[in-house]
mmCIF file of C-alpha atoms in Angstrom:
data_model
loop_
_atom_site.group_PDB
_atom_site.id
_atom_site.type_symbol
_atom_site.label_atom_id
_atom_site.label_comp_id
_atom_site.label_asym_id
_atom_site.label_seq_id
_atom_site.Cartn_x
_atom_site.Cartn_y
_atom_site.Cartn_z
ATOM 1 C CA MET A 1341 -0.043 -0.158 -0.147
ATOM 2 C CA LYS A 1342 1.255 3.455 -1.018
ATOM 3 C CA ILE A 1343 0.816 5.912 1.676
ATOM 4 C CA GLU A 1344 1.358 9.671 1.089
ATOM 5 C CA PHE A 1345 1.945 11.766 4.107
ATOM 6 C CA ILE A 1346 1.587 15.340 3.073
ATOM 7 C CA PHE A 1347 2.912 17.844 5.305
ATOM 8 C CA ASP A 1348 5.086 20.785 6.423
ATOM 9 C CA THR A 1349 7.677 20.734 9.068
ATOM 10 C CA VAL A 1350 6.332 23.589 10.775
ATOM 11 C CA CYS A 1351 2.801 22.369 11.154
ATOM 12 C CA PRO A 1352 2.186 21.331 14.634
ATOM 13 C CA TRP A 1353 -0.887 19.520 13.711
ATOM 14 C CA CYS A 1354 1.307 17.787 11.268
ATOM 15 C CA TYR A 1355 3.444 16.521 13.995
ATOM 16 C CA VAL A 1356 0.447 15.140 16.134
ATOM 17 C CA GLY A 1357 -1.125 13.501 13.034
ATOM 18 C CA LYS A 1358 2.131 11.877 12.494
ATOM 19 C CA ARG A 1359 2.185 10.283 15.886
ATOM 20 C CA ARG A 1360 -1.524 9.236 15.478
ATOM 21 C CA PHE A 1361 -0.988 7.864 12.085
ATOM 22 C CA GLU A 1362 1.945 5.714 13.417
ATOM 23 C CA ARG A 1363 -0.285 4.343 16.100
ATOM 24 C CA ALA A 1364 -2.536 3.422 13.921
ATOM 25 C CA LEU A 1365 -0.331 1.592 11.634
ATOM 26 C CA ALA A 1366 1.172 -0.285 14.598
ATOM 27 C CA GLN A 1367 -2.086 -1.754 15.149
ATOM 28 C CA ARG A 1368 -2.316 -3.056 11.633
ATOM 29 C CA PRO A 1369 1.087 -4.999 11.738
ATOM 30 C CA GLY A 1370 0.459 -7.053 8.556
ATOM 31 C CA THR A 1371 -0.201 -4.050 6.286
ATOM 32 C CA ARG A 1372 2.890 -3.680 3.858
ATOM 33 C CA SER A 1373 3.182 -0.034 3.399
ATOM 34 C CA GLU A 1374 5.470 2.428 1.443
ATOM 35 C CA ILE A 1375 5.294 5.647 3.109
ATOM 36 C CA VAL A 1376 6.006 8.667 0.700
ATOM 37 C CA TRP A 1377 6.675 12.071 2.662
ATOM 38 C CA ARG A 1378 5.572 14.870 0.466
ATOM 39 C CA PRO A 1379 6.129 18.524 1.063
ATOM 40 C CA PHE A 1380 3.256 21.053 1.527
ATOM 41 C CA LEU A 1381 4.617 24.672 1.908
ATOM 42 C CA LEU A 1382 2.229 26.432 4.147
ATOM 43 C CA ASN A 1383 4.141 29.917 4.003
ATOM 44 C CA PRO A 1384 6.388 29.649 0.745
ATOM 45 C CA ASP A 1385 6.718 33.480 0.717
ATOM 46 C CA ILE A 1386 8.575 33.739 3.820
ATOM 47 C CA PRO A 1387 12.236 35.034 3.143
ATOM 48 C CA PRO A 1388 15.135 32.462 3.514
ATOM 49 C CA GLU A 1389 16.365 34.026 6.742
ATOM 50 C CA GLY A 1390 12.747 33.625 8.157
ATOM 51 C CA ILE A 1391 10.868 36.106 10.404
ATOM 52 C CA ASP A 1392 9.873 36.860 13.846
ATOM 53 C CA ARG A 1393 7.453 34.078 14.641
ATOM 54 C CA ARG A 1394 5.370 36.036 17.363
ATOM 55 C CA ALA A 1395 4.874 39.010 15.173
ATOM 56 C CA TYR A 1396 3.878 36.484 12.190
ATOM 57 C CA LEU A 1397 1.278 34.509 14.199
ATOM 58 C CA ASP A 1398 -0.354 37.630 16.035
ATOM 59 C CA ARG A 1399 -0.782 39.058 12.207
ATOM 60 C CA LYS A 1400 -1.998 35.608 10.986
ATOM 61 C CA PHE A 1401 -4.707 34.926 13.713
ATOM 62 C CA GLY A 1402 -5.412 38.589 15.105
ATOM 63 C CA GLY A 1403 -3.423 38.703 18.320
ATOM 64 C CA PRO A 1404 -1.683 37.037 21.012
ATOM 65 C CA ALA A 1405 -4.888 35.877 23.086
ATOM 66 C CA ARG A 1406 -6.040 33.646 19.973
ATOM 67 C CA VAL A 1407 -2.453 32.612 19.505
ATOM 68 C CA ASN A 1408 -2.234 31.454 22.921
ATOM 69 C CA ARG A 1409 -5.725 29.768 22.653
ATOM 70 C CA ILE A 1410 -4.328 27.590 19.674
ATOM 71 C CA HIS A 1411 -1.159 26.883 21.099
ATOM 72 C CA ALA A 1412 -2.990 25.540 24.291
ATOM 73 C CA ALA A 1413 -5.115 23.283 22.085
ATOM 74 C CA VAL A 1414 -2.020 21.817 20.286
ATOM 75 C CA ALA A 1415 -0.116 21.214 23.281
ATOM 76 C CA ALA A 1416 -3.214 19.320 24.981
ATOM 77 C CA ALA A 1417 -3.271 17.102 21.808
ATOM 78 C CA GLY A 1418 0.419 16.782 21.632
ATOM 79 C CA ALA A 1419 0.577 15.922 25.298
ATOM 80 C CA ALA A 1420 -1.608 12.773 24.561
ATOM 81 C CA GLU A 1421 0.821 11.573 21.916
ATOM 82 C CA GLY A 1422 4.013 11.994 23.948
ATOM 83 C CA ILE A 1423 4.964 15.405 22.441
ATOM 84 C CA ASP A 1424 6.160 18.097 24.602
ATOM 85 C CA PHE A 1425 5.415 21.265 22.545
ATOM 86 C CA ALA A 1426 7.689 24.121 23.789
ATOM 87 C CA PHE A 1427 6.223 27.081 21.751
ATOM 88 C CA ASP A 1428 7.759 29.638 24.061
ATOM 89 C CA ARG A 1429 11.428 28.638 22.847
ATOM 90 C CA ILE A 1430 10.558 29.307 19.071
ATOM 91 C CA THR A 1431 11.452 32.717 17.843
ATOM 92 C CA ARG A 1432 11.978 32.246 14.066
ATOM 93 C CA ALA A 1433 9.230 31.386 11.665
ATOM 94 C CA PRO A 1434 11.459 29.747 8.976
ATOM 95 C CA ASN A 1435 11.083 29.064 5.398
ATOM 96 C CA THR A 1436 10.782 25.398 5.170
ATOM 97 C CA LEU A 1437 11.931 24.578 1.622
ATOM 98 C CA ASN A 1438 15.492 23.342 2.726
ATOM 99 C CA SER A 1439 13.959 21.112 5.731
ATOM 100 C CA HIS A 1440 12.029 19.267 2.729
ATOM 101 C CA ARG A 1441 15.123 19.022 0.688
ATOM 102 C CA LEU A 1442 16.880 17.468 3.675
ATOM 103 C CA ILE A 1443 14.124 15.090 3.770
ATOM 104 C CA ARG A 1444 14.671 14.212 0.191
ATOM 105 C CA PHE A 1445 18.271 13.923 0.808
ATOM 106 C CA ALA A 1446 17.970 11.462 3.622
ATOM 107 C CA ALA A 1447 16.102 9.069 1.227
ATOM 108 C CA SER A 1448 19.544 8.082 -0.125
ATOM 109 C CA PHE A 1449 20.373 6.995 3.524
ATOM 110 C CA GLY A 1450 17.030 5.220 4.380
ATOM 111 C CA ARG A 1451 16.474 7.913 7.057
ATOM 112 C CA GLN A 1452 13.517 9.771 5.964
ATOM 113 C CA PRO A 1453 11.273 8.898 8.962
ATOM 114 C CA GLU A 1454 13.897 9.736 11.348
ATOM 115 C CA THR A 1455 14.785 12.939 9.850
ATOM 116 C CA VAL A 1456 11.088 14.094 9.814
ATOM 117 C CA GLU A 1457 11.003 13.073 13.380
ATOM 118 C CA ALA A 1458 14.315 14.982 14.044
ATOM 119 C CA LEU A 1459 13.120 18.083 12.463
ATOM 120 C CA TYR A 1460 9.946 18.300 14.435
ATOM 121 C CA ARG A 1461 11.562 17.818 17.722
ATOM 122 C CA ALA A 1462 14.186 20.298 16.784
ATOM 123 C CA TYR A 1463 11.610 22.917 15.880
ATOM 124 C CA PHE A 1464 8.727 22.460 18.477
ATOM 125 C CA ILE A 1465 10.741 20.966 21.327
ATOM 126 C CA ASP A 1466 14.319 22.497 21.132
ATOM 127 C CA GLY A 1467 13.138 25.703 19.433
ATOM 128 C CA GLN A 1468 15.851 25.712 16.749
ATOM 129 C CA ASP A 1469 15.668 27.457 13.516
ATOM 130 C CA ILE A 1470 15.239 24.622 10.854
ATOM 131 C CA GLY A 1471 15.494 27.234 8.119
ATOM 132 C CA LEU A 1472 19.007 27.698 8.918
ATOM 133 C CA ILE A 1473 21.619 25.419 6.845
ATOM 134 C CA PRO A 1474 23.882 24.861 9.752
ATOM 135 C CA VAL A 1475 21.008 23.493 11.966
ATOM 136 C CA LEU A 1476 19.923 21.265 9.091
ATOM 137 C CA VAL A 1477 23.554 20.195 8.535
ATOM 138 C CA ASN A 1478 23.772 19.126 12.117
ATOM 139 C CA LEU A 1479 20.633 17.279 12.364
ATOM 140 C CA GLY A 1480 21.870 15.126 9.200
ATOM 141 C CA GLU A 1481 25.204 14.539 10.713
ATOM 142 C CA LYS A 1482 23.559 13.280 13.909
ATOM 143 C CA LEU A 1483 21.632 10.800 11.748
ATOM 144 C CA GLY A 1484 24.652 9.543 9.970
ATOM 145 C CA MET A 1485 24.492 11.609 6.872
ATOM 146 C CA PRO A 1486 27.904 13.062 5.679
ATOM 147 C CA GLY A 1487 27.839 16.849 6.762
ATOM 148 C CA ASP A 1488 30.205 18.053 3.862
ATOM 149 C CA VAL A 1489 27.949 16.524 1.068
ATOM 150 C CA LEU A 1490 24.796 17.629 2.899
ATOM 151 C CA GLU A 1491 25.956 21.170 3.012
ATOM 152 C CA SER A 1492 27.026 21.442 -0.524
ATOM 153 C CA TYR A 1493 23.687 20.091 -1.438
ATOM 154 C CA LEU A 1494 21.763 22.387 0.693
ATOM 155 C CA ARG A 1495 23.701 25.401 -0.685
ATOM 156 C CA SER A 1496 22.820 24.372 -4.453
ATOM 157 C CA ASP A 1497 19.812 24.316 -6.346
ATOM 158 C CA ALA A 1498 19.480 20.809 -6.115
ATOM 159 C CA ASP A 1499 15.932 19.341 -5.599
ATOM 160 C CA VAL A 1500 14.491 22.799 -5.473
ATOM 161 C CA SER A 1501 12.336 22.349 -8.256
ATOM 162 C CA ALA A 1502 11.341 18.897 -7.239
ATOM 163 C CA VAL A 1503 10.162 20.264 -3.729
ATOM 164 C CA LEU A 1504 8.181 23.101 -5.652
ATOM 165 C CA ASN A 1505 6.861 20.720 -7.887
ATOM 166 C CA ASP A 1506 5.339 18.473 -5.281
ATOM 167 C CA ASN A 1507 4.195 21.222 -3.575
ATOM 168 C CA ALA A 1508 2.310 22.488 -6.640
ATOM 169 C CA ARG A 1509 1.075 18.922 -7.198
ATOM 170 C CA ALA A 1510 -0.695 18.668 -3.766
ATOM 171 C CA HIS A 1511 -2.267 21.945 -4.591
ATOM 172 C CA ARG A 1512 -3.563 20.613 -7.940
ATOM 173 C CA GLN A 1513 -4.872 17.492 -6.035
ATOM 174 C CA GLY A 1514 -7.095 19.830 -3.973
ATOM 175 C CA VAL A 1515 -5.158 19.645 -1.033
ATOM 176 C CA ASN A 1516 -5.528 22.893 0.808
ATOM 177 C CA GLY A 1517 -4.550 22.013 4.466
ATOM 178 C CA VAL A 1518 -2.121 19.606 6.413
ATOM 179 C CA PRO A 1519 -1.663 16.924 7.421
ATOM 180 C CA CYS A 1520 -3.361 14.750 4.545
ATOM 181 C CA LEU A 1521 -3.071 10.888 3.810
ATOM 182 C CA ILE A 1522 -3.547 9.570 0.333
ATOM 183 C CA LEU A 1523 -3.769 5.856 0.266
ATOM 184 C CA ASP A 1524 -3.023 4.168 -2.924
ATOM 185 C CA GLY A 1525 -3.999 7.330 -4.761
ATOM 186 C CA ALA A 1526 -7.779 6.604 -4.012
ATOM 187 C CA TYR A 1527 -8.398 7.387 -0.479
ATOM 188 C CA ALA A 1528 -7.484 10.928 1.109
ATOM 189 C CA LEU A 1529 -7.965 11.912 4.743
ATOM 190 C CA ALA A 1530 -7.051 15.667 5.988
ATOM 191 C CA GLY A 1531 -6.379 16.624 9.392
ATOM 192 C CA ALA A 1532 -4.610 15.112 12.510
ATOM 193 C CA GLN A 1533 -7.211 12.400 12.783
ATOM 194 C CA GLU A 1534 -7.632 10.220 15.711
ATOM 195 C CA PRO A 1535 -6.382 6.616 15.269
ATOM 196 C CA ASP A 1536 -9.589 4.913 15.149
ATOM 197 C CA ILE A 1537 -10.638 7.075 11.972
ATOM 198 C CA LEU A 1538 -7.279 6.327 10.593
ATOM 199 C CA LEU A 1539 -7.828 2.633 11.132
ATOM 200 C CA ARG A 1540 -10.959 2.594 9.082
ATOM 201 C CA LEU A 1541 -9.263 4.429 6.195
ATOM 202 C CA LEU A 1542 -6.494 1.778 6.451
ATOM 203 C CA ASP A 1543 -9.066 -1.039 6.475
ATOM 204 C CA ILE A 1544 -10.897 -0.018 3.406
ATOM 205 C CA ALA A 1545 -7.961 0.551 1.668
ATOM 206 C CA ARG A 1546 -6.651 -2.713 2.266
ATOM 207 C CA GLN A 1547 -9.968 -4.469 1.421
ATOM 208 C CA SER A 1548 -9.774 -2.778 -1.829
ATOM 209 C CA GLU A 1549 -6.452 -4.115 -2.391
ATOM 210 C CA THR A 1550 -7.829 -7.686 -1.683
ATOM 211 C CA GLU A 1551 -10.641 -7.233 -4.024
ATOM 212 C CA MET A 1552 -8.611 -6.203 -6.892
ATOM 213 C CA ALA A 1553 -6.138 -8.988 -6.208
ATOM 214 C CA LEU A 1554 -8.814 -11.345 -6.281
ATOM 215 C CA SER A 1555 -10.554 -10.215 -9.364
#
């Protein structure tokens, strides 16, 4: 089963959704799946150096009171999934293009799932600026990737078009919010859904596969 997980690396609900999806998949150990991590750029116009996160959120959501309410809701959902969100540590809203390029680079080393998790932990728990190349190189090195090769890659234009094309493809498919799961190109589910809902979708997709095999 091909499972496309469409997400952004600065989306807290995507982090929650990832954990819930992993819990659901663990309850179906017989599912043979290929997970494809697909980028969705929530804020592609943020400059490469990033912007002040608090000012950005205040403008986007209409002030600190609403931002704090949103953070409280996300933190509660995260706590149930073992995520200790530390929003107070985050000072910059980064451009996420290079973080998605790091995930593509990690594919050659079989480390994509670990890289996605490391990016979320670095940003939402440690408050690191994942828009900075030195930060991304350090994360890659900790996961066994060659730092010098990774830095050269990130400072080049390699895979920039690929990430942008994947982002555009998601929009063409009608994805307008993340996280979003697409199973076998036929079944889609948006939002950080609870595992029981995800299980129903997995079962529908598995049943469809079985019926196709029998026919």
